[in-house]
Short mmCIF file of C-alpha atoms in Angstrom, two decimals:
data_model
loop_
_atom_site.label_atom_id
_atom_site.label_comp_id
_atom_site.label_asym_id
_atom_site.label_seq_id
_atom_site.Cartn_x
_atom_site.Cartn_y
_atom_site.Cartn_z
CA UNK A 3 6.27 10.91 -28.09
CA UNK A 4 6.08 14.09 -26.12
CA UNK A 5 7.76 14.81 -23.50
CA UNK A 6 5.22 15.51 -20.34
CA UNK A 7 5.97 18.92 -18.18
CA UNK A 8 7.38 19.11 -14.55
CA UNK A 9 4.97 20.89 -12.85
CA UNK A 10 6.14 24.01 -10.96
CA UNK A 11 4.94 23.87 -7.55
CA UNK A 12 4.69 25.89 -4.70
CA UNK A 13 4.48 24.87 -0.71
CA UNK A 14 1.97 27.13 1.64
CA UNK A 15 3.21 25.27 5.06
CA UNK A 16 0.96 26.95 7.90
CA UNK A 17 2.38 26.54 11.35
CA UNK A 18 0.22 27.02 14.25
CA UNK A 19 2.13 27.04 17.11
CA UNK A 20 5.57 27.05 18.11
CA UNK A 21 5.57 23.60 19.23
CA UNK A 22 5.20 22.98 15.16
CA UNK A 23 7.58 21.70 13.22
CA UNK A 24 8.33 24.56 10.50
CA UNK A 25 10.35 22.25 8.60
CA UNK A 26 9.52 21.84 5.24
CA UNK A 27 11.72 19.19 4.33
CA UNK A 28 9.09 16.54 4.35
CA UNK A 29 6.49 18.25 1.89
CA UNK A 30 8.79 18.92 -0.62
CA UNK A 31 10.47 15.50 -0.46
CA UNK A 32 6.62 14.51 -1.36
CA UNK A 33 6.67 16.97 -3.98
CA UNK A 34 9.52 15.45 -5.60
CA UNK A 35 8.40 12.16 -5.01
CA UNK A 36 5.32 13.13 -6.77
CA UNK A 37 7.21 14.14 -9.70
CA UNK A 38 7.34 17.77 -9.56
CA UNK A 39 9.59 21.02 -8.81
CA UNK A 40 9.43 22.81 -5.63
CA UNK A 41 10.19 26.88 -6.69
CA UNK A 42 8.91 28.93 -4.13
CA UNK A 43 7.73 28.19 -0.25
CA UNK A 44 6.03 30.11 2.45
CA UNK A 45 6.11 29.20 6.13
CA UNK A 46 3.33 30.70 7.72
CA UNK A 47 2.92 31.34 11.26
CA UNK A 48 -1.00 31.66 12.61
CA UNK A 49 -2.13 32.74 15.95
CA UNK A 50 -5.59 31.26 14.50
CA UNK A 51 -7.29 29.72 12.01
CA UNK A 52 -9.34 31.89 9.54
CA UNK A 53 -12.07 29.58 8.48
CA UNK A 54 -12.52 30.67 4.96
CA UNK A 55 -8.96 30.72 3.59
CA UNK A 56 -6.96 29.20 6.62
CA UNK A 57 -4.46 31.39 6.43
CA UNK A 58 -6.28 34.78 6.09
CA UNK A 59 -6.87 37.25 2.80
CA UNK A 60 -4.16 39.11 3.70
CA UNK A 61 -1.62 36.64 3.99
CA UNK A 62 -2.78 35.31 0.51
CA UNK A 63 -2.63 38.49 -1.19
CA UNK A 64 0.95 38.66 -0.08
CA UNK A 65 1.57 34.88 -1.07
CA UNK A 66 -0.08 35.90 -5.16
CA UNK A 67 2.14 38.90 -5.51
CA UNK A 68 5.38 36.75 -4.32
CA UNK A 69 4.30 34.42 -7.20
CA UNK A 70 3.48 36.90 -9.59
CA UNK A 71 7.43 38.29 -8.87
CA UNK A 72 8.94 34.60 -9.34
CA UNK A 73 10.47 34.79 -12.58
CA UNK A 74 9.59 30.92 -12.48
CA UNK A 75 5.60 30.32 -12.82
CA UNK A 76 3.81 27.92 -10.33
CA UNK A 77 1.80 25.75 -12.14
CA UNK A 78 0.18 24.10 -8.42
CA UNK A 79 -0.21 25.12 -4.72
CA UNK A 80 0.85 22.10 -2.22
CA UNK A 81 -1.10 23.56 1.32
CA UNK A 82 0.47 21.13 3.70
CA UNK A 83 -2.18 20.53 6.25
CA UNK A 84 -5.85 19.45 5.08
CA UNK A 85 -8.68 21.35 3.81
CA UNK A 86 -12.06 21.88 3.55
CA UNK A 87 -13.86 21.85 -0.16
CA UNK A 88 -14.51 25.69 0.29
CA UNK A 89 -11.16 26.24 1.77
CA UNK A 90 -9.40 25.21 -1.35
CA UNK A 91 -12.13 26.64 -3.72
CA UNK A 92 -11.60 30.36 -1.82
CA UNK A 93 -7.44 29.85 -1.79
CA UNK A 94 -7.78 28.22 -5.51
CA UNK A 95 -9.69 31.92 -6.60
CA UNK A 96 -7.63 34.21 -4.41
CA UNK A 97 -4.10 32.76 -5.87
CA UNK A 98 -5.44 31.93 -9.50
CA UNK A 99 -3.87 28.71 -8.87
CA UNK A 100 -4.77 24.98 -8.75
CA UNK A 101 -5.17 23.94 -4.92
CA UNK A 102 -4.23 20.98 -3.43
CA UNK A 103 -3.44 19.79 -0.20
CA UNK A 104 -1.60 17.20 1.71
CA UNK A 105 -3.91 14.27 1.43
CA UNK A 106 -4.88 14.93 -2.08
CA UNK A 107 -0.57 15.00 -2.64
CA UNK A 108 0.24 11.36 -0.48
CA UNK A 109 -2.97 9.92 -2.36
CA UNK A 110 -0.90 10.72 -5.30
CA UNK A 111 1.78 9.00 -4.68
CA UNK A 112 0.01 6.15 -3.59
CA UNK A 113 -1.28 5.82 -7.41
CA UNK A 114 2.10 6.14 -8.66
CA UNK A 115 3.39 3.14 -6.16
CA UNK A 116 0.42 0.85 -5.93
CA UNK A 117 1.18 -2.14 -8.66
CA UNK A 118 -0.78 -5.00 -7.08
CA UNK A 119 -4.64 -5.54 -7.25
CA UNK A 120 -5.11 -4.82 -3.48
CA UNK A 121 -2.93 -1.97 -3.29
CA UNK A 122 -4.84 0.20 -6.74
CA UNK A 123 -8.28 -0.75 -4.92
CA UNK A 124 -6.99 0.77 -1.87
CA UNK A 125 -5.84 3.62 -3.35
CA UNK A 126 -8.89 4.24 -5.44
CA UNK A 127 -11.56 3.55 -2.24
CA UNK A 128 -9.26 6.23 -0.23
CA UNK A 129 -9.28 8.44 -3.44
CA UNK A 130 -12.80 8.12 -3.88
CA UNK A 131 -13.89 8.32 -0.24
CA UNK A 132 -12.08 11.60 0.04
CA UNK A 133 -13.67 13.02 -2.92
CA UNK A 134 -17.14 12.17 -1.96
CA UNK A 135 -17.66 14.58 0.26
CA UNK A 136 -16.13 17.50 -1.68
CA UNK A 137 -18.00 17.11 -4.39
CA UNK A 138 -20.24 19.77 -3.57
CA UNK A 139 -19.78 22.96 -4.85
CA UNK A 140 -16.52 21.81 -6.52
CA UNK A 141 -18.45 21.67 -9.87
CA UNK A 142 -16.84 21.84 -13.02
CA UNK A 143 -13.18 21.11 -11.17
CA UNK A 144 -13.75 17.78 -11.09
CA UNK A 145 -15.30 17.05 -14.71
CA UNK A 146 -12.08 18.36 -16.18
CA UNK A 147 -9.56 15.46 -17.85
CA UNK A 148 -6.05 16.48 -16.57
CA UNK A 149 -2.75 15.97 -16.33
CA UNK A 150 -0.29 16.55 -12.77
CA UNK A 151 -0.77 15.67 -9.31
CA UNK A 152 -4.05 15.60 -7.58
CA UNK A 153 -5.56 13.70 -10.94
CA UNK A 154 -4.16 10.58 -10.91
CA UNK A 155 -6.02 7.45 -10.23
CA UNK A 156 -10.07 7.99 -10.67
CA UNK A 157 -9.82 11.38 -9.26
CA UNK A 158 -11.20 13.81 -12.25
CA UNK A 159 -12.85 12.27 -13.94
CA UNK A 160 -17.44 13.50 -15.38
CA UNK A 161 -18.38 9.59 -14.11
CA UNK A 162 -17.41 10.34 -10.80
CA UNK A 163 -19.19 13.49 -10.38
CA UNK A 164 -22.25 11.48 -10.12
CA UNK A 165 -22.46 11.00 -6.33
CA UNK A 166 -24.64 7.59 -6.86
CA UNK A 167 -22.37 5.97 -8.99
CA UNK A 168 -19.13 6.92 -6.43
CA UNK A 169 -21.39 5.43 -3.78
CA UNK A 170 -21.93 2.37 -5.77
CA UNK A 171 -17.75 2.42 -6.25
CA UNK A 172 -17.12 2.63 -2.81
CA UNK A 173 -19.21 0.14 -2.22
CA UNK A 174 -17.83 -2.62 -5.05
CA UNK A 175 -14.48 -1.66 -3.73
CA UNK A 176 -15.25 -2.28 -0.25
CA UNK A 177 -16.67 -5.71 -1.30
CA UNK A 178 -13.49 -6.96 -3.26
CA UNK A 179 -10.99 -6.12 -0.61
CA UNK A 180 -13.12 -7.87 2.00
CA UNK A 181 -12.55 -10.74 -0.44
CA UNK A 182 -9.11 -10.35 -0.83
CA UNK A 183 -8.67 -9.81 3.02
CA UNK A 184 -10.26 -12.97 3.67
CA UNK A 185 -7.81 -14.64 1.07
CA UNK A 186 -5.26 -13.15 3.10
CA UNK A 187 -6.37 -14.25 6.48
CA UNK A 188 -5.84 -18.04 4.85
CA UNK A 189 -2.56 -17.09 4.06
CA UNK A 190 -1.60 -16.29 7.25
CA UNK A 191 -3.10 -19.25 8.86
CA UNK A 192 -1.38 -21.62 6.71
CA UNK A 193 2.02 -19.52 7.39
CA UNK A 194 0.93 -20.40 11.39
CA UNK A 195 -0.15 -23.68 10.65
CA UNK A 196 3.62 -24.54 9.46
CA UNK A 197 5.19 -22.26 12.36
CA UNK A 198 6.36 -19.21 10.39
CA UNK A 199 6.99 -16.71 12.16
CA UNK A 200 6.33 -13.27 10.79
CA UNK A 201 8.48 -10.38 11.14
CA UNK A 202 7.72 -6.91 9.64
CA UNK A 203 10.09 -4.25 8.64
CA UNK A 204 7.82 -0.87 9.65
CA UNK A 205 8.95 2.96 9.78
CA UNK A 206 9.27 6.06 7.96
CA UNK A 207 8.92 5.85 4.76
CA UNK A 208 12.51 6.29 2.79
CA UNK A 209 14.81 5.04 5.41
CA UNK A 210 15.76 1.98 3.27
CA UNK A 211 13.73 -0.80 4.75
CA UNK A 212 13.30 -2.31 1.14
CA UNK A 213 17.41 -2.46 0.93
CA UNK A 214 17.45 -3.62 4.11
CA UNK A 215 14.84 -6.79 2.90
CA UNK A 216 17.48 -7.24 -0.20
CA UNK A 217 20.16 -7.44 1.98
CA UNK A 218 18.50 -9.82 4.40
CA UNK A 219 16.53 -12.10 2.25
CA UNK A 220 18.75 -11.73 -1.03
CA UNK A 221 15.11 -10.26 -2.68
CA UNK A 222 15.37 -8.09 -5.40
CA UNK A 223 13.07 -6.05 -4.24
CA UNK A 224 12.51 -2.57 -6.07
CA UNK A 225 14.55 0.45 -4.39
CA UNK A 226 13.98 3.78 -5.21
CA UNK A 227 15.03 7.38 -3.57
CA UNK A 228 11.03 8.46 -3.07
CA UNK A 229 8.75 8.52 -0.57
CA UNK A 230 6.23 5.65 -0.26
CA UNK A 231 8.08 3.75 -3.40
CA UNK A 232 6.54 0.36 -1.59
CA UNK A 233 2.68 0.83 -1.31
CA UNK A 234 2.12 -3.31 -1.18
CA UNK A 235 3.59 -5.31 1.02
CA UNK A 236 6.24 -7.47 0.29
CA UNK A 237 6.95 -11.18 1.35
CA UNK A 238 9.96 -12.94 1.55
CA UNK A 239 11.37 -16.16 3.38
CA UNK A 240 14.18 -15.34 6.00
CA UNK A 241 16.53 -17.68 6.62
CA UNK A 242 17.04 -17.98 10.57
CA UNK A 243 18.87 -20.93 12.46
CA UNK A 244 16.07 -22.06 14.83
CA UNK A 245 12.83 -20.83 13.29
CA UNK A 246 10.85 -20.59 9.92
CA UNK A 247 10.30 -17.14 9.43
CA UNK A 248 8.78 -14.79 6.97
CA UNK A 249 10.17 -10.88 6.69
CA UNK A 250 7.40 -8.26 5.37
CA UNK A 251 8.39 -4.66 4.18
CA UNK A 252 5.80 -2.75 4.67
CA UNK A 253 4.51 1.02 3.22
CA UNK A 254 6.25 3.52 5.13
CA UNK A 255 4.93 6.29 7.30
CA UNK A 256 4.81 10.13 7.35
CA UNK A 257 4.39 12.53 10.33
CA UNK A 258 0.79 13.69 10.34
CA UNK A 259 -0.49 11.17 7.94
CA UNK A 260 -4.34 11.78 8.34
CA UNK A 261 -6.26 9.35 10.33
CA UNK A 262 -8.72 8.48 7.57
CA UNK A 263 -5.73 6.81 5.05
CA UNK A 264 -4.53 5.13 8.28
CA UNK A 265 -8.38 3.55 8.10
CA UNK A 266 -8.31 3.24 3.94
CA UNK A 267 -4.98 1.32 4.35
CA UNK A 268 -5.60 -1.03 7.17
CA UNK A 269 -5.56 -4.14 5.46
CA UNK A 270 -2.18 -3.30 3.93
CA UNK A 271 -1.04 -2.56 7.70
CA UNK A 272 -2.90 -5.40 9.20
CA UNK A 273 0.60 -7.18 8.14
CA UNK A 274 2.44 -5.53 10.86
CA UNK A 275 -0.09 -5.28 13.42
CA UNK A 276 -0.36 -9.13 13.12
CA UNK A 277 3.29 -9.32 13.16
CA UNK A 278 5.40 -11.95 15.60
CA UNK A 279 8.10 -9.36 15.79
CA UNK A 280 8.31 -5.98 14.40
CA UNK A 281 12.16 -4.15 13.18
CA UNK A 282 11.68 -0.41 12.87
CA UNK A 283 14.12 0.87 10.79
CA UNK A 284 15.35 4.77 11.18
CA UNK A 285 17.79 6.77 9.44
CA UNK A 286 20.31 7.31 11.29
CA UNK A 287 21.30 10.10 9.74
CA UNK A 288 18.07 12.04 9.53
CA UNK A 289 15.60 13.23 12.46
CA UNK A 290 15.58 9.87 14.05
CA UNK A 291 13.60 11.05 16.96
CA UNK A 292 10.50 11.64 15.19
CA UNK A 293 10.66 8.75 12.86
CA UNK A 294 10.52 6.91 15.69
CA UNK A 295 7.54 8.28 17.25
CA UNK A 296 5.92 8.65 14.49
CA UNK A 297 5.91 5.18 13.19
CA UNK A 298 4.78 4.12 17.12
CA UNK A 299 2.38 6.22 16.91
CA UNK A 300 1.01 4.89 13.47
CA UNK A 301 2.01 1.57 14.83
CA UNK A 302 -0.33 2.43 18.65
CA UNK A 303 -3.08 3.70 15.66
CA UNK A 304 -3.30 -0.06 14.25
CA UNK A 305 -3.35 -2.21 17.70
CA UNK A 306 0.55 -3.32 16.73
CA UNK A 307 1.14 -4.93 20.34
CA UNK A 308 4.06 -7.56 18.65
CA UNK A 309 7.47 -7.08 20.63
CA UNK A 310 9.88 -4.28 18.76
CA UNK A 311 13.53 -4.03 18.21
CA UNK A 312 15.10 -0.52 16.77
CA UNK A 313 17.10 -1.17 13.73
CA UNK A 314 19.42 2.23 13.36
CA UNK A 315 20.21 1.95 9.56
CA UNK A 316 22.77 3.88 7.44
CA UNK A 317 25.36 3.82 10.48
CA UNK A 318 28.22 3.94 7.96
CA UNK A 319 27.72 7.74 7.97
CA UNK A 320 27.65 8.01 11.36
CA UNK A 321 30.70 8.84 13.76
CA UNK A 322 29.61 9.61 16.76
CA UNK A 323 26.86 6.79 18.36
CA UNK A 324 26.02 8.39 21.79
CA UNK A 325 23.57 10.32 21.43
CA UNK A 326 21.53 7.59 19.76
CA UNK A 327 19.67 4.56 21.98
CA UNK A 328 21.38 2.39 23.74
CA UNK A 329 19.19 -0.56 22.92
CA UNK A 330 19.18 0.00 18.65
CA UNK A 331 20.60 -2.35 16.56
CA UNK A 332 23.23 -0.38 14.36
CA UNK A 333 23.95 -1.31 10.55
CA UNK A 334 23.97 -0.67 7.11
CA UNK A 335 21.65 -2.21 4.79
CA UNK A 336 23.95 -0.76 1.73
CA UNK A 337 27.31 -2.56 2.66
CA UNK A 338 25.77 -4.95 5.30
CA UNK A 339 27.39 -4.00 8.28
CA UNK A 340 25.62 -4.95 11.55
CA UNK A 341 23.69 -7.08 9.25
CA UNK A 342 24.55 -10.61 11.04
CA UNK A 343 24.08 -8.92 14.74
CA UNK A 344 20.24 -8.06 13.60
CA UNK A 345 19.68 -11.43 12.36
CA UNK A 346 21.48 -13.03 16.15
CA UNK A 347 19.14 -10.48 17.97
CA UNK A 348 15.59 -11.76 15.78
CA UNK A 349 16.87 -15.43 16.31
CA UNK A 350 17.10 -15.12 19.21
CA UNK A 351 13.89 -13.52 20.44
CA UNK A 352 12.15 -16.40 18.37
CA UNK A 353 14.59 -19.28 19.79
CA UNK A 354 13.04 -18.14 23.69
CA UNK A 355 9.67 -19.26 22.31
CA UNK A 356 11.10 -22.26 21.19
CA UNK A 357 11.85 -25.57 23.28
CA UNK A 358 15.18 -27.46 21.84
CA UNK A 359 14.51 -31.43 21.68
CA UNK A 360 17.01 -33.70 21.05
CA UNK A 361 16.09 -37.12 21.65
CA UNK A 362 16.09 -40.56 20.00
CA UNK A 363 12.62 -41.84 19.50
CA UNK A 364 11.29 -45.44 19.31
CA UNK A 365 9.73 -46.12 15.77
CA UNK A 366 6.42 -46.93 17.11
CA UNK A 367 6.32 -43.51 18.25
CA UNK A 368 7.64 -41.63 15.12
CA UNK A 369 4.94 -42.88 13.55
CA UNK A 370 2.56 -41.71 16.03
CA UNK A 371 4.43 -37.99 16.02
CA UNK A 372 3.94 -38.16 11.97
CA UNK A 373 0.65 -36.51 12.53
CA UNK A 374 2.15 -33.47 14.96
CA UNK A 375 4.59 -32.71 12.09
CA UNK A 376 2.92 -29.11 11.21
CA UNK A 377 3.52 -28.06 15.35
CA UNK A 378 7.28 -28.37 15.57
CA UNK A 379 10.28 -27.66 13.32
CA UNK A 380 12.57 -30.49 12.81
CA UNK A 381 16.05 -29.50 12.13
CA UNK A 382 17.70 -33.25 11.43
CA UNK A 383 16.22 -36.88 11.46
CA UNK A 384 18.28 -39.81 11.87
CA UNK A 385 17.76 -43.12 11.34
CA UNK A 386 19.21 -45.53 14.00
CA UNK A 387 18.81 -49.16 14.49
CA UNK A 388 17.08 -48.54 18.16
CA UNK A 389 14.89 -45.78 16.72
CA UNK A 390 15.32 -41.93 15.37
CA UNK A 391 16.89 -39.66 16.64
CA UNK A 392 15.25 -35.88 15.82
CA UNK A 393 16.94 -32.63 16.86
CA UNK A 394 13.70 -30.16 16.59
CA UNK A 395 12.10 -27.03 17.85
CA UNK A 396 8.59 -26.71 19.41
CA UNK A 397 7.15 -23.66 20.01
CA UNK A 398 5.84 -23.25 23.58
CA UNK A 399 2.27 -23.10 23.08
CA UNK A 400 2.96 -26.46 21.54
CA UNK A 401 4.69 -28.38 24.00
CA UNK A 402 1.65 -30.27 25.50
CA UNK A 403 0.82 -31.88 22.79
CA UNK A 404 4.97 -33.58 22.59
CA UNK A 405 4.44 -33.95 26.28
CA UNK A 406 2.87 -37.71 26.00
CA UNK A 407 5.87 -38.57 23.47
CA UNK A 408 9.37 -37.49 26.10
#
């Protein structure tokens, strides 16, 4: 078998103003995570935009000769921000180099990560749908078979040059998540039918919400040290004192993740915006700040209105705790510290939607309550010689139909 190539890749990060971050942490931890080599970077600073090239001739001429220097050859150009079809074509024949940019990169890694039916039409629709409109003058570019990032998935492929037949595509693709959707609508009404509550684990993406699910649920969910490793979401029953619930871990977000694969992944999201209660998890040892505004922003972008606790995780590498929020939940999903505090705190919040009963009913009237089993949560039933006594929870919105029956 031989051995595929790491490509060679190098980052063109334009920043625009000085309110920019001009970090480039982030892109190359999506380079890796695509499965490639950062060797060079430029950080660019622009007073404007040149419309053909972005970034200006001059800069680019600059940028080719740097390459041409590198004793190590870039096979690929990663241009973190998104551009147009001719934008790529003019930097593409300026550098001599394959162009792509950050969209085409994350839509990468979602082939790599998406395993379940859903998740690879998802991908391919937000693949497809980005292509569509770049076909034009991109020509030959796309009829080539290849190999690296940017060409996984459908991308590159002669049958989708044909802008008829990606139309038809998009619009098969659009029909079978529909389908699935509504499959996944019944699922959730059953789950409210029997009183599970749903809570979703949301945030950045590598900040260890997936060990955090292990650790809660005992899941084995998969855990990996790259960006977006969980495209699908993942369900698992949490065990809580008062309340059936349900814990979701969810794809993780990026800063600037472009509006259009917030649209293209909705349905996968729609399982935190319908959320009872949403934990988002930080690193604590990373630029917590942002991650947490921009997963409420992504989360403000999807209608998420569910109540939110913060969930500060890898706090065993953390010595000093002031400067973080006062109201975060502190642990470590890798030795579980913290861990029984979070699930109090989430118990909690569902146990003040609850209404305790305790009472000893008549066993006329247990049969009558036989057919309000799906609205409450019984915890115990015991049989008496004067009746049964039930210790249960009702959920609020519930409570008139007990009301006949204490």
């Amino acid at each position: 078998m031989i051995e595929k190539k790491e490509e060679n890749v190098y980052i063109i990060k334009p920043v625009c103003s000085k309110a920019d971050d001009s970090s480039i942490d982030e892109i190359c931890a999506l380079v890796e995570s695509a499965g490639a080599h950062v060797v060079g970077a430029k950080v660019q600073f622009l007073k404007e935009i040149t419309p053909a090239t972005f970034i200006g001739s001059g800069k680019l001429q600059e940028i080719k000769e740097e390459i041409e220097d590198s004793e190590i050859k870039a096979d690929l150009i990663v241009f973190d921000g998104e551009l147009s079809p001719s934008q790529t074509l003019n930097i593409g024949d300026a550098l001599g180099i394959k162009v792509i940019d950050r969209t085409t990169l994350i839509l990468d890694i979602f082939a790599l990560s998406a395993k379940s039916t859903e998740g690879k039409l998802q991908v391919e629709l937000a693949q497809l749908k980005y292509i569509y409109p770049r076909l034009r003058g991109k020509g030959q570019a796309l009829s080539q078979q290849g190999g690296g990032i940017g060409t996984r998935g459908p991308g590159e492929t002669q049958l989708e040059t044909d802008r008829r037949h990606i139309r038809r595509r998009i619009e098969y693709l659009e029909k079978g998540l529909k389908e699935l959707e509504s499959r996944r609508d019944l699922q959730s009404n059953r789950r409210a039918k029997n009183n599970a509550k749903t809570v979703a684990l949301v945030g950045y993406t590598n900040t260890g919400k997936s060990t955090l699910m292990n650790r809660l649920t005992g899941a084995e969910v998969l855990v990996e040290n790259r960006l977006f490793a969980t495209l699908d979401p993942t369900l698992r029953k949490l065990k809580l004192p008062d309340v059936n619930a349900v814990l979701i871990d969810t794809v993780g977000f990026v800063k600037n993740i472009p509006h259009h694969l917030i649209e293209a992944f909705q349905s996968t999201l729609e399982s935190a915006a319908k959320a009872d209660l949403v934990l988002i998890v930080c690193d604590a040892t990373g630029d917590y700040e942002t991650q947490i505004k921009t997963t409420e922003d992504t989360l403000s972008d999807i209608h998420c209105e569910a109540e939110k606790i913060l969930v500060m995780n890898k706090c065993d590498k953390v010595a000093d705790f002031s400067p973080f929020p006062k109201n975060a939940v502190f642990i470590s999903a890798l030795d579980g510290r913290g861990i029984d505090e979070l699930l109090l705190k989430i118990n909690e919040y569902f146990k003040n939607t609850f209404i305790s009963v305790d009472k000893i009913f008549s066993y006329d009237v247990y049969g009558l309550l036989a057919k309000l089993e799906k609205f409450w949560l019984v915890k115990s039933t015991e049989f008496l010689d004067d009746g049964v006594k039930i210790v249960a929870s009702i959920p609020k919105e519930h409570f008139f139909k007990f009301k006949p029956y204490l």
